[in-house]
XYZ file of C-alpha atoms in Angstrom:
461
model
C -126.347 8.217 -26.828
C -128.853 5.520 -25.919
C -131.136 7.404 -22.948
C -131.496 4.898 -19.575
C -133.956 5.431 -17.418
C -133.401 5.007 -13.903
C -135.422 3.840 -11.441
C -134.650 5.420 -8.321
C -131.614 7.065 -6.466
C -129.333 5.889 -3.688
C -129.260 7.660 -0.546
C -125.682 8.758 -0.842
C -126.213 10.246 -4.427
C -125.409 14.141 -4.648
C -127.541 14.639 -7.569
C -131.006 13.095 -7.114
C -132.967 12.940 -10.395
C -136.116 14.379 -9.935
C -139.549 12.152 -9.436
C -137.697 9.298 -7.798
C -137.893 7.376 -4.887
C -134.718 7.137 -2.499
C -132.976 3.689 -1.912
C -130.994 2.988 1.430
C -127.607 2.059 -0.298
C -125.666 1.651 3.127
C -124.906 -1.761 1.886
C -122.854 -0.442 -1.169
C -118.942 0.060 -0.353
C -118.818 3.877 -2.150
C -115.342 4.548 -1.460
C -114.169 1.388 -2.778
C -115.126 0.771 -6.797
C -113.429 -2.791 -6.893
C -115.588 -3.982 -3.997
C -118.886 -2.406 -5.770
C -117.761 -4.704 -8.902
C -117.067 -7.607 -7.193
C -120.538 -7.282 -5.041
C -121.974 -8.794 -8.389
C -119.090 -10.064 -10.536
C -118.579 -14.189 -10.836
C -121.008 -14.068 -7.918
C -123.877 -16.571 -9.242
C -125.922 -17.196 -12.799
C -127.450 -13.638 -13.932
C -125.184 -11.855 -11.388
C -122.527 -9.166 -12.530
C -120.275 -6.118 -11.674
C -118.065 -3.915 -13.419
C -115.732 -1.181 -12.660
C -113.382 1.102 -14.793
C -111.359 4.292 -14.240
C -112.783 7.647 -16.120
C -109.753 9.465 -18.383
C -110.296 13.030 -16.686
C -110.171 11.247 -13.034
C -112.747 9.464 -11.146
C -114.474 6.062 -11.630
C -117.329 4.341 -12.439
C -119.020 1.026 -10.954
C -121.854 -1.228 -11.678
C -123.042 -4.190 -9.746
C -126.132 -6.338 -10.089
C -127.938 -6.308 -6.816
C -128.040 -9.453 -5.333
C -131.258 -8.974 -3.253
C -133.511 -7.767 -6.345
C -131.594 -9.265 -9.510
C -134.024 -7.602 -12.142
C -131.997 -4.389 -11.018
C -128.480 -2.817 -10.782
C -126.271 -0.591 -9.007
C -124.959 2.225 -11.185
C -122.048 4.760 -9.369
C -120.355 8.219 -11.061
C -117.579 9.133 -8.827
C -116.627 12.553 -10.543
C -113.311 14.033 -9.241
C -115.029 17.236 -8.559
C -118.571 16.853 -8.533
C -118.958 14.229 -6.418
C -120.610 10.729 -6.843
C -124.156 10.115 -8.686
C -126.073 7.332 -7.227
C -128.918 5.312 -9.320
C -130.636 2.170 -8.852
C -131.342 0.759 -12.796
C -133.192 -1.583 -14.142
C -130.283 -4.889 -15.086
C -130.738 -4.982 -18.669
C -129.779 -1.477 -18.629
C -126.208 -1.782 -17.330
C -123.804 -1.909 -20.677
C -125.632 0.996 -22.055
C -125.136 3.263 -18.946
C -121.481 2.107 -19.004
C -121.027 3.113 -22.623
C -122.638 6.047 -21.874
C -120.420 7.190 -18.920
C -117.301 5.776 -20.327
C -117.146 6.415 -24.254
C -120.395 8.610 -24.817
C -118.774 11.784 -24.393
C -121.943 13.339 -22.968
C -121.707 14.137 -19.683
C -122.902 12.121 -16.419
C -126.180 13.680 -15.992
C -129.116 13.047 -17.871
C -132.988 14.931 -17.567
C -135.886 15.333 -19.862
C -135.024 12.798 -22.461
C -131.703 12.958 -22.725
C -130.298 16.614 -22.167
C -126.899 16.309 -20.610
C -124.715 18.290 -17.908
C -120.942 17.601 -18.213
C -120.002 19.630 -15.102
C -119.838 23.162 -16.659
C -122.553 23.262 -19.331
C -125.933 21.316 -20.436
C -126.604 20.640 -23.794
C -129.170 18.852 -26.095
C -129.746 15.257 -26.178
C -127.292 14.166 -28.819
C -128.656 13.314 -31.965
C -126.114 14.713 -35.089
C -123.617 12.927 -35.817
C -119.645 14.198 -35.990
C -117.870 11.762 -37.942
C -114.804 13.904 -37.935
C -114.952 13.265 -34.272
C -116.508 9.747 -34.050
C -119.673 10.799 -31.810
C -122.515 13.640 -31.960
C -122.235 17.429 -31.937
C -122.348 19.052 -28.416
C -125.176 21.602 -29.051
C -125.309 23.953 -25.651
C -128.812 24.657 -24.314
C -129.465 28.625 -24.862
C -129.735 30.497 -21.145
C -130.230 27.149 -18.997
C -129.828 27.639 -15.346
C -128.959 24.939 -13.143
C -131.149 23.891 -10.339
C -129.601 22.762 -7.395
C -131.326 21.164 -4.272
C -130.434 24.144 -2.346
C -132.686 25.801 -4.904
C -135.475 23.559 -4.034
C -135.277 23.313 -0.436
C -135.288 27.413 -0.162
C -139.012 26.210 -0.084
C -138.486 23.668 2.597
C -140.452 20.257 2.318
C -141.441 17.455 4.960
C -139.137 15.220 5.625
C -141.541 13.108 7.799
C -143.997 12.849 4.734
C -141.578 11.009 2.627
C -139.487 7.190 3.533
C -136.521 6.023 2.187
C -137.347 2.419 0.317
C -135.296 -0.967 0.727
C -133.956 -2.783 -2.181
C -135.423 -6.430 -0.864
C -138.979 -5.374 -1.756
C -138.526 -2.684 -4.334
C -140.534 -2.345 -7.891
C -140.140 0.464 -10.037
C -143.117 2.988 -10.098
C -144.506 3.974 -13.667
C -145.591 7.514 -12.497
C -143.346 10.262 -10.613
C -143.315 10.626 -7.042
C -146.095 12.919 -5.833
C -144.493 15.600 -3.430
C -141.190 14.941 -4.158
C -139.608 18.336 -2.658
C -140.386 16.072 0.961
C -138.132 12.661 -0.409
C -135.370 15.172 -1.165
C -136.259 17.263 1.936
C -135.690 13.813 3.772
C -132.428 13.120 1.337
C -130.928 16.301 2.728
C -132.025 15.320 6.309
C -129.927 12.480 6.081
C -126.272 13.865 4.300
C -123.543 13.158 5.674
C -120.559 15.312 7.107
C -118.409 15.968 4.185
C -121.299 15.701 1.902
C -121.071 17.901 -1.054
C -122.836 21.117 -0.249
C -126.654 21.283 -1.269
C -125.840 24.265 -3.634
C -123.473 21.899 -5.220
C -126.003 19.167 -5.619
C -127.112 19.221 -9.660
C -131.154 18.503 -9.804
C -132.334 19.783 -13.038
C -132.429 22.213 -15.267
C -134.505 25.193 -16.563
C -134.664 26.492 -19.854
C -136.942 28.775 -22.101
C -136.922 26.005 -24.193
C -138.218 23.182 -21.790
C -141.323 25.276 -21.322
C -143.957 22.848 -21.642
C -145.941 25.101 -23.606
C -143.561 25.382 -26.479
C -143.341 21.933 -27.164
C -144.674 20.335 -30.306
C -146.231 16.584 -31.066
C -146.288 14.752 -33.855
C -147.523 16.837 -36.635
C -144.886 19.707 -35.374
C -142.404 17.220 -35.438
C -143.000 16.157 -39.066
C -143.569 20.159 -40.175
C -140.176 20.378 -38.249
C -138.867 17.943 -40.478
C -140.569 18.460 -43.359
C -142.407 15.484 -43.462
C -146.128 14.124 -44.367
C -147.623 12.980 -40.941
C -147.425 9.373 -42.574
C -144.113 9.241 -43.150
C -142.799 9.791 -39.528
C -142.456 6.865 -37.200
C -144.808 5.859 -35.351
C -144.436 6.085 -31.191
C -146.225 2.227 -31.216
C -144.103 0.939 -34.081
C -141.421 3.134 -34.647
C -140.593 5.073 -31.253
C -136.726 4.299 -31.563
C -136.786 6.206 -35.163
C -137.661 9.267 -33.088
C -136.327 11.361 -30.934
C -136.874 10.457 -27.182
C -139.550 12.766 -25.954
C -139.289 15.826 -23.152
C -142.312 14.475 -21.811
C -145.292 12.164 -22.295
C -148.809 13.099 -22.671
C -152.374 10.977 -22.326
C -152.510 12.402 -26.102
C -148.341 11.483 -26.990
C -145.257 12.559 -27.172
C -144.073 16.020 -26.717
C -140.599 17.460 -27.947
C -138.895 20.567 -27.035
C -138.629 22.462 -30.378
C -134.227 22.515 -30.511
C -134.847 18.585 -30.158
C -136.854 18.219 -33.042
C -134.905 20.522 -35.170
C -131.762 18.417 -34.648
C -133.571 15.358 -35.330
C -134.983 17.176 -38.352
C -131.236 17.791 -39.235
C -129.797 14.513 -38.733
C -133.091 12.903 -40.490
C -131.794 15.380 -43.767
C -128.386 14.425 -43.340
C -128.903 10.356 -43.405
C -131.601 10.292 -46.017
C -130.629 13.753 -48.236
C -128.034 12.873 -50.207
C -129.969 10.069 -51.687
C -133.008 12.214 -52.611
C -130.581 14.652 -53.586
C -128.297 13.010 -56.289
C -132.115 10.850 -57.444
C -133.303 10.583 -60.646
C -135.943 8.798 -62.469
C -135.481 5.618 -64.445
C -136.956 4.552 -67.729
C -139.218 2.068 -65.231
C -140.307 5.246 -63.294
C -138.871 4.369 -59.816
C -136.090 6.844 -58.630
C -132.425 5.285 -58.449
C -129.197 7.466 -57.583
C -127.945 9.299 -60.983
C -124.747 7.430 -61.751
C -127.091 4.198 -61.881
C -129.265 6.206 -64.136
C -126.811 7.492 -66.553
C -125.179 4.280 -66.587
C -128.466 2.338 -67.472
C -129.171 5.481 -70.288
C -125.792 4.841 -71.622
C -126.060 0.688 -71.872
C -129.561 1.272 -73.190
C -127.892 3.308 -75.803
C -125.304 0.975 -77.052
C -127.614 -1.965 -76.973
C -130.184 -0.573 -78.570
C -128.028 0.326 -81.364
C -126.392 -2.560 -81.564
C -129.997 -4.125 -82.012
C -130.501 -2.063 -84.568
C -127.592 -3.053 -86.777
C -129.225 -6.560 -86.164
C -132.758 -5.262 -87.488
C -131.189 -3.263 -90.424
C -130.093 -6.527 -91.831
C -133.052 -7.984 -92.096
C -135.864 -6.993 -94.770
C -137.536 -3.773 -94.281
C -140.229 -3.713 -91.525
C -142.700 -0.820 -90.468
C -140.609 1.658 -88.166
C -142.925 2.975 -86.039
C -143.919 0.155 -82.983
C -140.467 -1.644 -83.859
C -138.374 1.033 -82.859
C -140.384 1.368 -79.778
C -140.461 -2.272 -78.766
C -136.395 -2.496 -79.911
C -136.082 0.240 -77.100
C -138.157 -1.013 -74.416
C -135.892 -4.430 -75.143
C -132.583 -2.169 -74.775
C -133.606 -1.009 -71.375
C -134.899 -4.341 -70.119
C -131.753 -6.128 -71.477
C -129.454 -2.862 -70.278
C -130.769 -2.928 -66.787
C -129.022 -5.327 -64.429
C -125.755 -4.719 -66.165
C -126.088 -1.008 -65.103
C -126.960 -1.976 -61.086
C -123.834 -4.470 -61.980
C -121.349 -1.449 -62.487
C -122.043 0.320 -58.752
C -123.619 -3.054 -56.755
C -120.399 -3.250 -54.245
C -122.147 -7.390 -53.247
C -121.084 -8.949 -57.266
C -120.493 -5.798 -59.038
C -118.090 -5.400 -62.131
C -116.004 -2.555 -59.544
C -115.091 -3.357 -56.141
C -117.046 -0.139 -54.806
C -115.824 -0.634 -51.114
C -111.776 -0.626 -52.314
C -112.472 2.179 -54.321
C -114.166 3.965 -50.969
C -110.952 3.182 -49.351
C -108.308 4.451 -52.444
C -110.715 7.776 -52.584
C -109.779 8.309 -48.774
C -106.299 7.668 -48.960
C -105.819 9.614 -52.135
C -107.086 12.637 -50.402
C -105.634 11.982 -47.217
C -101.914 11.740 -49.593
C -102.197 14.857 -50.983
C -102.937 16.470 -47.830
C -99.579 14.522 -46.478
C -97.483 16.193 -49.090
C -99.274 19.902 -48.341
C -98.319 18.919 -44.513
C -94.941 18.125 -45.554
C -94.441 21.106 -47.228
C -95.514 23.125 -44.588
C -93.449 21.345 -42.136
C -89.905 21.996 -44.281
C -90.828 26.071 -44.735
C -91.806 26.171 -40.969
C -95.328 27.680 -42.137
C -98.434 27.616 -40.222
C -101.392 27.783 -40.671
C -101.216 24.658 -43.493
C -101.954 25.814 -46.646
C -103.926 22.853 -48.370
C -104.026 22.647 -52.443
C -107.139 21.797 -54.305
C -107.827 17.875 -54.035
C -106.344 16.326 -57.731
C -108.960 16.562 -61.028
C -109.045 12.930 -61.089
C -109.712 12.438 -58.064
C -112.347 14.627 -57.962
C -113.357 12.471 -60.842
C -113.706 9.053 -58.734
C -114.740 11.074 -55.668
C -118.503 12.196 -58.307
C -118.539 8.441 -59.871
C -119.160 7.161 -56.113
C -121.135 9.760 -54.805
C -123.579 9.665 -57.857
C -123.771 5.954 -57.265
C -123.514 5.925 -53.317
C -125.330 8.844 -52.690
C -126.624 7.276 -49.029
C -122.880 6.228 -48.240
C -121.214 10.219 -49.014
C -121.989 11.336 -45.129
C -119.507 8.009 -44.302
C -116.988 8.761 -47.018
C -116.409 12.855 -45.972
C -116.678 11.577 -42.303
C -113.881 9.377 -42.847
C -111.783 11.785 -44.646
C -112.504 14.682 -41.870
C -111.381 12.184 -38.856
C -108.221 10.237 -40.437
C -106.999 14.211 -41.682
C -107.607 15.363 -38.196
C -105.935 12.059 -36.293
C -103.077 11.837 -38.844
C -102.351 15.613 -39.834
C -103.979 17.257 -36.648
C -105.657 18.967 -39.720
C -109.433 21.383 -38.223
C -112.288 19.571 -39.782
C -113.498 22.996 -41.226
C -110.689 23.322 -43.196
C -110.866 19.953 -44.460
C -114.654 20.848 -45.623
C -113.334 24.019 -46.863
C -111.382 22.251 -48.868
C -113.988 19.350 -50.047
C -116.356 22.526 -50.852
C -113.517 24.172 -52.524
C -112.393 20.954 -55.216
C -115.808 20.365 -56.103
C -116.397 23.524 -57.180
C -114.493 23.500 -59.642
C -113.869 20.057 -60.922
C -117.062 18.036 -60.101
C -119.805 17.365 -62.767
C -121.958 18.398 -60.330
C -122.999 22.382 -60.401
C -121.954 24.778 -57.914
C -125.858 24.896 -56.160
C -125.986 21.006 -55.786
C -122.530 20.362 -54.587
C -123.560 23.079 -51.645
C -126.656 21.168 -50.777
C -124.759 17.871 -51.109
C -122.149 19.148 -48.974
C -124.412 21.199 -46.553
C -126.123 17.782 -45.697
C -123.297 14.933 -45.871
C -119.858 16.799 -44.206
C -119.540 16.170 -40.236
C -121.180 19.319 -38.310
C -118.069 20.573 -37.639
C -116.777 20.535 -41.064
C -119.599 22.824 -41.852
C -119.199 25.545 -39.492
C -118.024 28.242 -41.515
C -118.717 28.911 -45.121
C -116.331 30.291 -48.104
């Protein structure tokens, strides 16, 4: 999910982020999404609005406002939690949108990205499910909710705080000081019918968002196992990394659950490929196939160059043999990349991807079938085919960096097709491998421990 950060709340919000300013918003129809969309939609150059209807019930609106154009409107109307209310900054709008509508990641967002969906919060989302198309929901261990009724049991001062006007509005870089007496005067002004202040979602609290157990950079890259080099840097590289709990004079800090998941999905994208690596006759590190193939080349060249050499008269063996072979890899080289390289390769790598799928996704068909004429449940799903076990190691050892995509692929289309449990479809990946890869037993584990969809992997044979 990307991670928007607003600038301030609305007046009629029931869930005020913490640190902002209020916004009068009287001028913004709430009870009427079409009119908040057509506020800014068609209205003049720069000027937009959108509005769309959520699948579990309730809406969601955006509208540039037309006062201040460098922000926008930004409305959750949640058919049992009430509406969320957040002034944005414009540029901001299609991500928030995506995020409400598609993300699957709740509606409320604090400390970098944790989410509440209404019931539970969870971590900001950061593995990828490819079996599901989106990330793994990982719940936040004992989080308690904090509610404005919470925060007003301490009661603040309402006539310490103002509510601001759009017209003349500009986005603060720091967090409200005394913020308990803006929400004091937020909960001065509810309406009747308001949702109830112990209803109101603020924040959350968890062991884990203890400042004190955060970690920066160098805990980050131990996380990961990483050299301190090799992680991006927060100048250069801060959308590499994962977005921060909070910011310090000294850097970033990250709760530790955060950076083990980015740890995890960091493994995950570039394991496989130092996993199925190998060195090359030229000392660089190229996935195995590519290696084997360029062996095997070098081998029938080289002979083949010596047939040519025996013909001639007789020459010292020695250096010649070791310049004929350093000619046989040279010459064997770009006709082994020329085997796997999917953009003017010998094999059309990409159509292969796609017959690798489909040949799995066939013979699970005919176990479905089967199951389907006996009336037998659960499925019971045979061992993928030797050969194509076969095809399945000659593009892993050659893609190693596209596996996670293949497995993903396999997981979803078995699950949307066949209603088939992603775990059982790893099982069953696991399983074939086993025993028919060229791979051993220890490696296909790893391969598989870092490249299936999270929930693919959540219970072992």
């Amino acid at each position: 999910m990307s991670v928007i950060h607003p600038v301030a709340n609305g007046l009629r919000t029931d869930h005020p982020v913490p640190g902002l300013p209020f916004i009068n918003d009287e001028r913004l129809p709430l009870d009427n999404p079409d009119a908040i969309e057509r506020t800014g939609r068609n209205q003049g150059e720069g000027l937009w609005g959108r509005t769309d209807s959520l699948r579990g019930g309730g809406w969601v609106a955006f509208t540039t406002e037309t006062k201040n154009r460098d922000y926008a409107w930004a409305v959750h109307q949640h058919p049992e939690h009430g509406r969320t209310v957040l002034l944005i900054r414009d540029q901001d709008m299609s991500s928030l949108h995506h995020d409400w509508m598609y993300g699957r990641s709740g509606f409320l967002y604090r400390h970098g990205g944790y989410w509440w969906d209404g019931a539970v919060w969870h971590r900001p989302s950061q593995v990828v499910d490819r079996a599901y198309e989106g990330y793994d929901a990982r719940p936040v261990e004992d989080a308690i909710t904090v509610t404005a009724a919470d925060l007003l049991a301490r009661p603040g001062v309402p006539g310490n705080a103002r509510i601001a006007k759009i017209a003349d509005f500009t986005a603060a870089e720091e967090p409200l000081p005394h913020w308990r007496d803006h929400l004091a005067l937020w909960a001065a002004s509810r309406r009747p019918g308001s949702l109830p202040l112990d209803r109101c979602v603020i924040d959350l609290r968890a062991p884990e968002l203890e400042p004190g157990r955060f970690v920066d950079r160098p805990g980050l890259a131990q996380i990961a196992g990483l050299a301190l080099e090799d992680l991006p840097h927060p100048k250069y590289g801060r959308s590499s990394l994962p977005v921060p709990q909070t910011e310090t004079p000294d850097g970033p800090r990250w709760s530790r659950p955060v950076a083990r998941d980015w740890a995890e999905q960091h493994r995950r994208v570039h394991g496989p490929q130092a996993l199925l690596s190998g060195p090359t006759t030229f000392g660089t590190d190229q996935p195995l196939g590519l290696v084997a193939d360029h062996q095997r080349l070098t081998k029938i060249i080289s002979n083949s160059l010596e047939d040519v050499e025996g013909r001639k008269e007789k020459r010292v063996f020695g250096r010649a043999q070791t310049k004929l072979e350093d000619s046989a890899a040279q010459l064997a080289w770009w006709p082994a990349v020329a085997l796997s390289d999917d953009t003017d390769g010998f094999i059309p790598v990409s159509a292969l991807r796609t017959t690798l799928v489909e040949a799995v996704l066939g013979g699970l068909a005919e176990d479905v079938g089967r199951a389907g004429k006996a009336n037998r449940t659960p499925v019971f799903l045979g061992d993928i085919r030797t050969d194509v076990v076969k095809l399945l190691d000659w593009y892993i050892l050659r893609e190693p960096d596209r596996t996670p995509a293949l497995f993903g692929e396999i997981c979803l289309l078995a699950r949307l097709r066949f209603e088939l449990d992603p775990k059982d479809i790893g099982a069953l990946l696991r399983r074939s491998l086993r025993l028919d890869s060229e791979l051993d037993g220890k490696t296909v584990d790893a391969l598989l421990d870092l490249a299936l969809p999270p929930s693919a992997n959540r219970t072992r044979d």
